[in-house]
Short mmCIF file of C-alpha atoms and ligand atoms in Angstrom, two decimals:
data_model
loop_
_atom_site.label_atom_id
_atom_site.label_comp_id
_atom_site.label_asym_id
_atom_site.label_seq_id
_atom_site.Cartn_x
_atom_site.Cartn_y
_atom_site.Cartn_z
CA MET A 1 -57.76 51.48 -41.42
CA LYS A 2 -58.05 50.83 -37.70
CA GLY A 3 -55.03 50.04 -35.61
CA ASN A 4 -56.05 46.49 -34.76
CA GLU A 5 -56.77 45.11 -38.27
CA LEU A 6 -54.76 42.19 -39.67
CA VAL A 7 -51.63 43.25 -41.54
CA ILE A 8 -49.66 40.94 -43.75
CA LEU A 9 -46.75 42.85 -45.28
CA ASP A 10 -43.28 41.87 -44.16
CA ARG A 11 -41.05 44.94 -44.13
CA ARG A 12 -38.02 43.29 -45.74
CA HIS A 13 -40.13 41.78 -48.56
CA LEU A 14 -41.86 45.13 -48.99
CA VAL A 15 -38.61 47.06 -49.35
CA GLU A 16 -37.09 44.43 -51.64
CA ARG A 17 -40.13 44.50 -53.94
CA ILE A 18 -40.13 48.28 -54.12
CA LEU A 19 -36.41 48.59 -54.77
CA CYS A 20 -35.83 45.72 -57.19
CA SER A 21 -36.67 48.07 -60.08
CA ARG A 22 -35.04 51.19 -58.59
CA ASP A 23 -32.76 52.12 -61.50
CA ASP A 24 -31.41 55.62 -60.67
CA LEU A 25 -33.88 56.39 -57.87
CA LEU A 26 -32.53 58.57 -55.06
CA LEU A 27 -33.42 57.10 -51.68
CA VAL A 28 -33.49 58.70 -48.23
CA THR A 29 -34.00 56.36 -45.27
CA GLY A 30 -35.33 57.23 -41.83
CA LEU A 31 -33.30 56.31 -38.77
CA GLY A 32 -33.34 52.80 -37.37
CA ALA A 33 -35.10 49.87 -38.98
CA PRO A 34 -35.93 51.47 -42.36
CA THR A 35 -32.21 52.15 -42.81
CA TRP A 36 -31.41 48.54 -41.89
CA ASP A 37 -34.10 47.21 -44.28
CA VAL A 38 -32.53 49.11 -47.17
CA ALA A 39 -28.97 48.18 -46.15
CA ALA A 40 -30.02 44.51 -46.11
CA LEU A 41 -30.30 44.74 -49.91
CA GLY A 42 -26.71 45.94 -50.24
CA ASP A 43 -25.22 49.40 -50.32
CA ASN A 44 -25.97 51.86 -53.11
CA LEU A 45 -24.40 55.26 -53.74
CA ASN A 46 -27.88 56.66 -54.44
CA ASN A 47 -28.84 55.92 -50.81
CA PHE A 48 -28.72 58.61 -48.15
CA TYR A 49 -29.09 56.95 -44.75
CA LEU A 50 -30.18 58.94 -41.74
CA TRP A 51 -28.90 57.72 -38.39
CA GLY A 52 -30.41 60.44 -36.26
CA GLY A 53 -32.44 63.60 -36.68
CA MET A 54 -35.70 61.84 -35.90
CA GLY A 55 -38.45 63.65 -37.83
CA GLY A 56 -36.00 64.85 -40.46
CA ALA A 57 -36.40 62.23 -43.17
CA VAL A 58 -39.21 63.91 -45.14
CA PRO A 59 -37.72 67.41 -44.85
CA THR A 60 -34.37 66.02 -46.08
CA ALA A 61 -36.04 64.26 -48.99
CA LEU A 62 -38.08 67.35 -49.82
CA GLY A 63 -34.94 69.47 -50.09
CA LEU A 64 -33.33 66.81 -52.26
CA ALA A 65 -36.40 66.56 -54.51
CA LEU A 66 -36.49 70.32 -55.00
CA ALA A 67 -32.75 70.48 -55.71
CA GLN A 68 -32.79 67.45 -58.02
CA SER A 69 -36.09 68.02 -59.76
CA LYS A 70 -35.27 65.69 -62.67
CA ARG A 71 -34.59 62.70 -60.39
CA ARG A 72 -37.17 60.56 -58.64
CA VAL A 73 -36.77 60.76 -54.86
CA LEU A 74 -38.17 58.18 -52.48
CA VAL A 75 -38.05 58.43 -48.70
CA LEU A 76 -38.63 55.28 -46.67
CA THR A 77 -39.20 55.93 -43.00
CA GLY A 78 -40.98 54.56 -39.94
CA ASP A 79 -44.34 55.53 -38.49
CA GLY A 80 -42.66 56.88 -35.34
CA GLU A 81 -40.20 58.96 -37.34
CA MET A 82 -43.00 60.22 -39.60
CA LEU A 83 -45.17 61.14 -36.63
CA MET A 84 -42.33 63.16 -35.15
CA GLY A 85 -41.97 65.13 -38.39
CA ILE A 86 -45.66 65.14 -39.25
CA GLY A 87 -45.73 68.89 -39.91
CA SER A 88 -43.40 68.32 -42.85
CA LEU A 89 -46.35 66.81 -44.75
CA ALA A 90 -47.93 70.25 -44.81
CA THR A 91 -44.73 71.73 -46.25
CA VAL A 92 -44.58 69.01 -48.92
CA ALA A 93 -48.25 69.59 -49.78
CA VAL A 94 -47.55 73.29 -50.26
CA GLN A 95 -44.34 72.77 -52.28
CA LYS A 96 -45.90 69.98 -54.40
CA PRO A 97 -42.67 68.34 -55.62
CA LYS A 98 -43.72 66.18 -58.59
CA ASN A 99 -40.77 63.82 -58.07
CA LEU A 100 -41.19 63.01 -54.37
CA VAL A 101 -42.67 59.81 -52.97
CA ILE A 102 -43.01 59.12 -49.25
CA GLY A 103 -43.20 55.50 -48.09
CA VAL A 104 -44.00 54.97 -44.43
CA ILE A 105 -43.15 51.54 -43.03
CA ASP A 106 -45.87 51.43 -40.39
CA ASN A 107 -45.42 48.66 -37.83
CA GLN A 108 -47.41 50.72 -35.31
CA ARG A 109 -44.38 50.63 -33.02
CA TYR A 110 -41.24 52.51 -32.06
CA GLY A 111 -39.06 49.56 -32.99
CA GLU A 112 -35.54 50.50 -31.97
CA THR A 113 -36.44 51.68 -28.51
CA GLY A 114 -38.40 48.61 -27.44
CA MET A 115 -41.52 48.26 -29.60
CA GLN A 116 -43.67 50.76 -27.73
CA ARG A 117 -46.98 51.35 -29.53
CA SER A 118 -47.09 54.47 -31.68
CA ALA A 119 -50.22 56.51 -32.30
CA THR A 120 -50.96 54.48 -35.45
CA ALA A 121 -51.63 51.48 -33.18
CA PHE A 122 -54.53 53.48 -31.79
CA GLY A 123 -56.05 54.33 -35.17
CA VAL A 124 -54.17 57.48 -36.15
CA ASP A 125 -54.02 57.33 -39.94
CA ILE A 126 -50.95 58.96 -41.50
CA ALA A 127 -52.42 58.68 -45.02
CA SER A 128 -55.52 60.60 -43.92
CA ILE A 129 -53.32 63.27 -42.33
CA ALA A 130 -51.46 63.63 -45.64
CA ARG A 131 -54.74 63.96 -47.57
CA GLY A 132 -55.86 66.55 -45.08
CA ALA A 133 -52.66 68.44 -45.76
CA GLY A 134 -53.43 68.43 -49.47
CA PHE A 135 -51.85 65.28 -50.94
CA GLU A 136 -54.04 64.02 -53.79
CA THR A 137 -52.65 60.52 -53.43
CA ALA A 138 -52.05 59.18 -49.93
CA THR A 139 -53.23 55.68 -49.12
CA ASN A 140 -52.73 52.74 -46.81
CA VAL A 141 -51.27 49.59 -48.35
CA THR A 142 -51.88 46.38 -46.45
CA THR A 143 -51.62 43.48 -48.91
CA TYR A 144 -49.14 42.29 -51.53
CA GLY A 145 -51.87 42.72 -54.16
CA GLU A 146 -52.18 46.39 -53.25
CA LEU A 147 -48.40 46.68 -53.19
CA ASP A 148 -48.19 45.36 -56.78
CA SER A 149 -50.54 48.10 -57.95
CA VAL A 150 -48.70 50.78 -55.99
CA ILE A 151 -45.16 50.04 -57.24
CA PRO A 152 -45.71 51.49 -60.75
CA GLN A 153 -47.12 54.63 -59.10
CA ILE A 154 -43.99 54.96 -56.97
CA TYR A 155 -41.90 55.16 -60.14
CA ASN A 156 -44.25 56.91 -62.57
CA SER A 157 -47.11 58.86 -61.01
CA GLN A 158 -46.92 62.56 -60.41
CA GLY A 159 -45.96 63.43 -56.83
CA PRO A 160 -46.15 64.21 -54.12
CA LEU A 161 -47.39 60.76 -53.16
CA LEU A 162 -47.59 59.04 -49.79
CA PHE A 163 -48.03 55.34 -49.20
CA ASN A 164 -48.42 54.09 -45.65
CA PHE A 165 -47.40 50.43 -45.66
CA LYS A 166 -48.92 48.42 -42.83
CA VAL A 167 -46.30 45.83 -41.85
CA THR A 168 -46.12 43.11 -39.25
CA VAL A 169 -44.10 43.55 -36.08
CA SER A 170 -40.89 41.70 -36.85
CA ASP A 171 -37.43 41.10 -35.51
CA HIS A 172 -35.13 41.10 -38.53
CA PRO A 173 -31.37 41.21 -38.03
CA MET A 174 -29.84 44.67 -37.90
CA ILE A 175 -27.83 45.32 -41.07
CA LEU A 176 -25.87 48.49 -40.50
CA PRO A 177 -24.49 50.57 -43.38
CA GLU A 178 -21.73 53.19 -43.02
CA LYS A 179 -22.43 55.23 -39.89
CA ASN A 180 -20.27 58.31 -40.38
CA GLY A 181 -22.73 61.05 -41.30
CA LEU A 182 -20.11 63.30 -42.85
CA GLU A 183 -18.83 60.49 -45.04
CA LEU A 184 -22.40 59.60 -46.06
CA LYS A 185 -23.15 63.20 -46.99
CA HIS A 186 -19.97 63.65 -49.02
CA ARG A 187 -20.26 60.41 -50.95
CA PHE A 188 -23.95 61.01 -51.77
CA ARG A 189 -23.31 64.57 -52.90
CA ALA A 190 -20.24 63.64 -54.96
CA HIS A 191 -22.09 60.76 -56.61
CA ILE A 192 -25.14 62.82 -57.56
CA LEU A 193 -23.21 65.82 -58.82
CA ASN A 194 -20.81 63.67 -60.79
CA ALA A 195 -23.69 61.74 -62.36
CA LYS A 196 -25.33 65.04 -63.22
CA LYS A 197 -22.17 66.28 -64.90
CA LYS A 198 -21.97 63.11 -66.98
CA ILE A 199 -25.51 63.52 -68.34
CA GLY A 200 -24.85 67.21 -68.94
CA GLY A 201 -27.43 68.40 -66.38
C1 TPP B 1 -35.42 62.98 -31.10
C2 TPP B 1 -35.31 61.52 -30.88
N1 TPP B 1 -36.13 60.90 -30.03
C3 TPP B 1 -36.03 59.56 -29.84
C4 TPP B 1 -35.08 58.84 -30.50
C5 TPP B 1 -34.94 57.35 -30.23
N2 TPP B 1 -35.43 56.56 -31.33
C6 TPP B 1 -34.59 56.06 -32.27
S1 TPP B 1 -35.37 55.10 -33.39
C7 TPP B 1 -36.84 55.32 -32.59
C8 TPP B 1 -38.08 54.62 -33.05
C9 TPP B 1 -38.38 54.83 -34.47
O1 TPP B 1 -39.62 54.24 -34.75
P1 TPP B 1 -40.10 54.12 -36.21
O2 TPP B 1 -39.73 55.33 -36.98
O3 TPP B 1 -41.54 53.74 -36.21
O4 TPP B 1 -39.20 52.94 -36.79
P2 TPP B 1 -39.35 51.33 -36.58
O5 TPP B 1 -38.11 50.91 -35.87
O6 TPP B 1 -40.58 51.07 -35.78
O7 TPP B 1 -39.43 50.77 -37.95
C10 TPP B 1 -36.71 56.15 -31.48
C11 TPP B 1 -37.82 56.54 -30.56
C12 TPP B 1 -34.23 59.53 -31.38
N3 TPP B 1 -33.29 58.87 -32.07
N4 TPP B 1 -34.36 60.86 -31.56
MG1 MG B 2 -42.41 51.94 -36.37
#
């Protein structure tokens, strides 16, 4: 995948299609637009939104996946955020969490700060980097047809998996969830641990 090829995925449609069958999926979102995309679908106590800590989305999701090994964990983050934490792919490849899926929403831009081109606009391929780290499954997804075949893998295939979704540059309204990080941490933790107690885990 070169940086200048046609891309047709819309990020809000993408996220809606992935999450419409989410069931009890645990979801970590990278700062900025990926958080707003998920919030646009309504709040969910199984969501852990990151507002800062750029580069920390995959490490956060990795810790969660290791601690909650019976739950499926998805992280949705941006190309810029992923590039900042790119070394975390090596850690994931070494840890091999079976329940972790990484979805990169790759608009080839740093959206929030003014749409500056990221390295992926110049051909840097995050999926190839993940394969180089040791991921068996790490691919680019550019069409809705490919997305349809990837969604069952997100929910069922053995992780770690990485899907780099090529999306159009867009200007969707900002939908902001709760911003207090402490509150977000406490409610997520309480919800997961309480749910675990109920199923006797
Ligand atoms: C350490 C650090 N550097 C820079 C920023 C400013 N910043 C916030 S969001 C963002 C761009 C994120 O780009 P990307 O992850 O690709 O998300 P997009 O909005 O493009 O979907 C930047 C540079 C920050 N929050 N933290
Ligand atoms: Mg981006």
